[in-house]
Structures are given as structure tokens and as C-alpha cells.
Amino acid sequence: MKRNKNIVPLSREHHATLLFCWKLKSGIQLGIDPERIQRYVNYFYEHELLPHFKKEEDLLFTDHQDEMVQKALQDHQSILSKVKEVKNCHGEHCYSVFEELAALVNDHTRYEERTLFPYLESKIPEEELERIGKILEGEDHGAEENYNDQFWIQ
């Protein structure tokens, strides 16, 4: 299904979240020092994940009675809890926490793209989608990061 042009910017941000998952997995496979990966998780959380979740929650996930929206909101909370766990882990135990975080983010992103967004596109009136599109217009929604330690490349 073709994405409604007004929420395409959020789908572009989903590309960044899938890259985030790949980078975590690559760091684990390469045996990168967990502290380096933790710093990246903290960076991504502050600069990408929190702003993305806020946009979705403020603009799209407004019907808190809707079960599909509730699932997305619960996913956001689970991901944020896992990020806090990453901040508090130490040593090689962190690798399993990174894997869990990557799985949560990946599964959530796939849910939104394959199930929730098509559902919301059919449910939200076109005028409201256009209003959302105007708000998102002009913001940076790419997958480009300004993170210097590219541990996933060796």
C-alpha cells in the first residue's frame, strides 16, 4: 500500500530506526566495547527516538481508546524502558540488552509501517492528514546522523 504523502516523513524516520537496529547488531557481532554502543544508544535516544515518538504521539496516536494505538503507545514505553536498562547495564551483559532493544525497535517499526499506519490512513480524515503534513513539512526526516563514532564499520 502506498503511504499517504502527509505521513511519509514519519516513514522516512522509520528507516533511521531500522538502521539503528542494524548498527546495534553489527556492534554486537564485531564485539565492540559495550560502552561505545551505550553512548550511541543514548545519542540516538535523545536525538532521534524521543523526537520521533513525540511527533507520532502528538499527531497520529491521539485516539487513546483505539487498541491499535494503545499497542503503539505501549511499545513506545517498552522501548523507553529498555533504553533505561541499556544506560544501567555493565560489561558483556549489555550485549543481550542491546539485542532486546534492537528486537523491540525493529518489531515496533514493522508494526507501524505494515499495520498501524495503513489503518490510521484509512481512519483519519484527509483534512486532518493534510494538517499533519503541514506540521511535518520542512523538518528534517532523514536517516543521516551526526554521530562520530561509527563502531558498526570496521
PDB file of C-alpha atoms in Angstrom:
ATOM      1  CA  MET A   1       0.000   0.000   0.000  1.00  0.00           C
ATOM      2  CA  LYS A   2       1.294   3.431  -0.908  1.00  0.00           C
ATOM      3  CA  ARG A   3       1.864   5.696   2.105  1.00  0.00           C
ATOM      4  CA  ASN A   4      -0.194   8.882   2.341  1.00  0.00           C
ATOM      5  CA  LYS A   5       2.174  11.717   1.375  1.00  0.00           C
ATOM      6  CA  ASN A   6       1.363  13.604   4.567  1.00  0.00           C
ATOM      7  CA  ILE A   7       2.904  10.970   6.826  1.00  0.00           C
ATOM      8  CA  VAL A   8       5.759   9.921   4.536  1.00  0.00           C
ATOM      9  CA  PRO A   9       8.180  11.970   6.699  1.00  0.00           C
ATOM     10  CA  LEU A  10       7.474   9.667   9.649  1.00  0.00           C
ATOM     11  CA  SER A  11       8.096   6.629   7.439  1.00  0.00           C
ATOM     12  CA  ARG A  12      11.458   8.121   6.462  1.00  0.00           C
ATOM     13  CA  GLU A  13      12.315   8.345  10.134  1.00  0.00           C
ATOM     14  CA  HIS A  14      11.440   4.669  10.440  1.00  0.00           C
ATOM     15  CA  HIS A  15      14.276   3.968   8.037  1.00  0.00           C
ATOM     16  CA  ALA A  16      16.610   5.559  10.599  1.00  0.00           C
ATOM     17  CA  THR A  17      15.222   3.321  13.359  1.00  0.00           C
ATOM     18  CA  LEU A  18      15.826   0.207  11.269  1.00  0.00           C
ATOM     19  CA  LEU A  19      19.396   1.381  10.621  1.00  0.00           C
ATOM     20  CA  PHE A  20      19.764   1.864  14.377  1.00  0.00           C
ATOM     21  CA  CYS A  21      18.834  -1.801  14.895  1.00  0.00           C
ATOM     22  CA  TRP A  22      21.327  -2.911  12.258  1.00  0.00           C
ATOM     23  CA  LYS A  23      24.077  -0.821  13.863  1.00  0.00           C
ATOM     24  CA  LEU A  24      23.423  -2.370  17.278  1.00  0.00           C
ATOM     25  CA  LYS A  25      23.546  -5.875  15.826  1.00  0.00           C
ATOM     26  CA  SER A  26      26.724  -5.058  13.905  1.00  0.00           C
ATOM     27  CA  GLY A  27      28.363  -3.710  17.054  1.00  0.00           C
ATOM     28  CA  ILE A  28      27.492  -6.900  18.917  1.00  0.00           C
ATOM     29  CA  GLN A  29      28.803  -9.126  16.118  1.00  0.00           C
ATOM     30  CA  LEU A  30      32.052  -7.150  15.975  1.00  0.00           C
ATOM     31  CA  GLY A  31      32.497  -7.396  19.751  1.00  0.00           C
ATOM     32  CA  ILE A  32      32.612  -3.617  20.143  1.00  0.00           C
ATOM     33  CA  ASP A  33      33.150  -2.302  23.678  1.00  0.00           C
ATOM     34  CA  PRO A  34      29.653  -2.070  25.216  1.00  0.00           C
ATOM     35  CA  GLU A  35      30.339   1.464  26.462  1.00  0.00           C
ATOM     36  CA  ARG A  36      30.749   2.676  22.880  1.00  0.00           C
ATOM     37  CA  ILE A  37      27.417   1.128  21.922  1.00  0.00           C
ATOM     38  CA  GLN A  38      25.783   2.568  25.053  1.00  0.00           C
ATOM     39  CA  ARG A  39      26.927   6.057  24.069  1.00  0.00           C
ATOM     40  CA  TYR A  40      25.364   5.559  20.640  1.00  0.00           C
ATOM     41  CA  VAL A  41      22.087   4.314  22.141  1.00  0.00           C
ATOM     42  CA  ASN A  42      21.986   7.405  24.371  1.00  0.00           C
ATOM     43  CA  TYR A  43      22.685   9.657  21.384  1.00  0.00           C
ATOM     44  CA  PHE A  44      20.028   8.003  19.216  1.00  0.00           C
ATOM     45  CA  TYR A  45      17.520   8.076  22.060  1.00  0.00           C
ATOM     46  CA  GLU A  46      17.967  11.826  22.636  1.00  0.00           C
ATOM     47  CA  HIS A  47      18.295  12.980  19.013  1.00  0.00           C
ATOM     48  CA  GLU A  48      16.085  10.579  17.067  1.00  0.00           C
ATOM     49  CA  LEU A  49      13.855   8.305  19.119  1.00  0.00           C
ATOM     50  CA  LEU A  50      12.335  10.763  21.611  1.00  0.00           C
ATOM     51  CA  PRO A  51      11.526  13.425  18.986  1.00  0.00           C
ATOM     52  CA  HIS A  52      10.088  10.758  16.664  1.00  0.00           C
ATOM     53  CA  PHE A  53       7.883   9.266  19.384  1.00  0.00           C
ATOM     54  CA  LYS A  54       6.669  12.745  20.383  1.00  0.00           C
ATOM     55  CA  LYS A  55       5.627  13.548  16.794  1.00  0.00           C
ATOM     56  CA  GLU A  56       3.769  10.265  16.444  1.00  0.00           C
ATOM     57  CA  GLU A  57       2.055  10.600  19.807  1.00  0.00           C
ATOM     58  CA  ASP A  58       1.094  14.251  19.318  1.00  0.00           C
ATOM     59  CA  LEU A  59      -0.026  13.971  15.693  1.00  0.00           C
ATOM     60  CA  LEU A  60      -1.155  10.416  14.939  1.00  0.00           C
ATOM     61  CA  PHE A  61      -1.750   8.492  18.152  1.00  0.00           C
ATOM     62  CA  THR A  62      -4.434  10.777  19.548  1.00  0.00           C
ATOM     63  CA  ASP A  63      -7.242   8.217  19.935  1.00  0.00           C
ATOM     64  CA  HIS A  64      -6.121   6.578  23.167  1.00  0.00           C
ATOM     65  CA  GLN A  65      -9.213   4.351  23.176  1.00  0.00           C
ATOM     66  CA  ASP A  66      -8.122   2.637  19.956  1.00  0.00           C
ATOM     67  CA  GLU A  67      -6.483  -0.738  20.677  1.00  0.00           C
ATOM     68  CA  MET A  68      -4.023  -0.436  17.801  1.00  0.00           C
ATOM     69  CA  VAL A  69      -2.922   2.995  19.010  1.00  0.00           C
ATOM     70  CA  GLN A  70      -2.696   1.645  22.559  1.00  0.00           C
ATOM     71  CA  LYS A  71      -0.331  -1.081  21.332  1.00  0.00           C
ATOM     72  CA  ALA A  72       1.924   1.529  19.697  1.00  0.00           C
ATOM     73  CA  LEU A  73       1.948   3.641  22.861  1.00  0.00           C
ATOM     74  CA  GLN A  74       2.755   0.577  24.968  1.00  0.00           C
ATOM     75  CA  ASP A  75       5.567  -0.276  22.543  1.00  0.00           C
ATOM     76  CA  HIS A  76       6.976   3.228  22.981  1.00  0.00           C
ATOM     77  CA  GLN A  77       7.013   2.746  26.755  1.00  0.00           C
ATOM     78  CA  SER A  78       8.657  -0.683  26.447  1.00  0.00           C
ATOM     79  CA  ILE A  79      11.355   0.757  24.194  1.00  0.00           C
ATOM     80  CA  LEU A  80      11.994   3.688  26.543  1.00  0.00           C
ATOM     81  CA  SER A  81      12.243   1.261  29.489  1.00  0.00           C
ATOM     82  CA  LYS A  82      14.736  -0.849  27.569  1.00  0.00           C
ATOM     83  CA  VAL A  83      16.813   2.263  26.775  1.00  0.00           C
ATOM     84  CA  LYS A  84      16.959   2.972  30.526  1.00  0.00           C
ATOM     85  CA  GLU A  85      18.128  -0.602  31.041  1.00  0.00           C
ATOM     86  CA  VAL A  86      20.874  -0.018  28.463  1.00  0.00           C
ATOM     87  CA  LYS A  87      22.007   3.058  30.405  1.00  0.00           C
ATOM     88  CA  ASN A  88      22.366   0.969  33.573  1.00  0.00           C
ATOM     89  CA  CYS A  89      23.937  -2.220  32.214  1.00  0.00           C
ATOM     90  CA  HIS A  90      27.616  -3.100  32.583  1.00  0.00           C
ATOM     91  CA  GLY A  91      30.041  -5.271  30.650  1.00  0.00           C
ATOM     92  CA  GLU A  92      29.122  -8.118  28.363  1.00  0.00           C
ATOM     93  CA  HIS A  93      25.623  -8.384  29.872  1.00  0.00           C
ATOM     94  CA  CYS A  94      24.893  -5.275  27.809  1.00  0.00           C
ATOM     95  CA  TYR A  95      25.038  -7.286  24.583  1.00  0.00           C
ATOM     96  CA  SER A  96      21.823  -9.137  25.449  1.00  0.00           C
ATOM     97  CA  VAL A  97      20.159  -5.843  26.406  1.00  0.00           C
ATOM     98  CA  PHE A  98      21.252  -4.329  23.066  1.00  0.00           C
ATOM     99  CA  GLU A  99      19.766  -7.348  21.264  1.00  0.00           C
ATOM    100  CA  GLU A 100      16.490  -6.963  23.151  1.00  0.00           C
ATOM    101  CA  LEU A 101      16.356  -3.251  22.345  1.00  0.00           C
ATOM    102  CA  ALA A 102      17.062  -3.879  18.657  1.00  0.00           C
ATOM    103  CA  ALA A 103      14.304  -6.518  18.542  1.00  0.00           C
ATOM    104  CA  LEU A 104      11.780  -4.214  20.256  1.00  0.00           C
ATOM    105  CA  VAL A 105      12.544  -1.282  17.955  1.00  0.00           C
ATOM    106  CA  ASN A 106      12.526  -3.469  14.840  1.00  0.00           C
ATOM    107  CA  ASP A 107       9.235  -5.184  15.696  1.00  0.00           C
ATOM    108  CA  HIS A 108       7.599  -1.884  16.632  1.00  0.00           C
ATOM    109  CA  THR A 109       8.745  -0.161  13.441  1.00  0.00           C
ATOM    110  CA  ARG A 110       7.454  -3.044  11.320  1.00  0.00           C
ATOM    111  CA  TYR A 111       4.125  -2.944  13.181  1.00  0.00           C
ATOM    112  CA  GLU A 112       3.705   0.758  12.495  1.00  0.00           C
ATOM    113  CA  GLU A 113       4.673   0.503   8.829  1.00  0.00           C
ATOM    114  CA  ARG A 114       2.768  -2.667   7.957  1.00  0.00           C
ATOM    115  CA  THR A 115      -0.276  -2.446  10.200  1.00  0.00           C
ATOM    116  CA  LEU A 116      -0.822   0.767  12.132  1.00  0.00           C
ATOM    117  CA  PHE A 117      -0.047   3.425   9.523  1.00  0.00           C
ATOM    118  CA  PRO A 118      -2.270   1.844   6.827  1.00  0.00           C
ATOM    119  CA  TYR A 119      -5.024   1.539   9.444  1.00  0.00           C
ATOM    120  CA  LEU A 120      -4.654   5.181  10.545  1.00  0.00           C
ATOM    121  CA  GLU A 121      -4.559   6.383   6.931  1.00  0.00           C
ATOM    122  CA  SER A 122      -7.959   4.776   6.404  1.00  0.00           C
ATOM    123  CA  LYS A 123      -9.338   6.129   9.681  1.00  0.00           C
ATOM    124  CA  ILE A 124      -8.014   9.708   9.875  1.00  0.00           C
ATOM    125  CA  PRO A 125      -9.889  12.199   7.647  1.00  0.00           C
ATOM    126  CA  GLU A 126      -7.883  13.600   4.718  1.00  0.00           C
ATOM    127  CA  GLU A 127      -8.142  17.155   6.095  1.00  0.00           C
ATOM    128  CA  GLU A 128      -6.501  16.006   9.321  1.00  0.00           C
ATOM    129  CA  LEU A 129      -3.767  14.166   7.392  1.00  0.00           C
ATOM    130  CA  GLU A 130      -3.129  17.375   5.443  1.00  0.00           C
ATOM    131  CA  ARG A 131      -2.863  19.333   8.701  1.00  0.00           C
ATOM    132  CA  ILE A 132      -0.350  16.764   9.971  1.00  0.00           C
ATOM    133  CA  GLY A 133       1.565  17.007   6.696  1.00  0.00           C
ATOM    134  CA  LYS A 134       1.856  20.787   7.043  1.00  0.00           C
ATOM    135  CA  ILE A 135       3.275  20.405  10.551  1.00  0.00           C
ATOM    136  CA  LEU A 136       5.842  17.834   9.389  1.00  0.00           C
ATOM    137  CA  GLU A 137       6.738  19.791   6.258  1.00  0.00           C
ATOM    138  CA  GLY A 138      10.161  21.379   6.306  1.00  0.00           C
ATOM    139  CA  GLU A 139      11.506  19.317   9.196  1.00  0.00           C
ATOM    140  CA  ASP A 140      14.476  17.017   8.695  1.00  0.00           C
ATOM    141  CA  HIS A 141      13.218  13.442   8.497  1.00  0.00           C
ATOM    142  CA  GLY A 142      16.201  11.645   7.003  1.00  0.00           C
ATOM    143  CA  ALA A 143      18.353   8.868   8.344  1.00  0.00           C
ATOM    144  CA  GLU A 144      21.502  10.996   8.379  1.00  0.00           C
ATOM    145  CA  GLU A 145      23.152  11.231  11.777  1.00  0.00           C
ATOM    146  CA  ASN A 146      25.853  13.466  13.149  1.00  0.00           C
ATOM    147  CA  TYR A 147      27.400  10.732  15.261  1.00  0.00           C
ATOM    148  CA  ASN A 148      31.175  10.471  15.038  1.00  0.00           C
ATOM    149  CA  ASP A 149      31.973   7.015  16.432  1.00  0.00           C
ATOM    150  CA  GLN A 150      30.888   4.699  13.628  1.00  0.00           C
ATOM    151  CA  PHE A 151      31.645   1.493  15.539  1.00  0.00           C
ATOM    152  CA  TRP A 152      29.488  -0.546  13.147  1.00  0.00           C
ATOM    153  CA  ILE A 153      32.090  -0.057  10.395  1.00  0.00           C
ATOM    154  CA  GLN A 154      35.343  -1.875  10.949  1.00  0.00           C
TER     155      GLN A 154
END
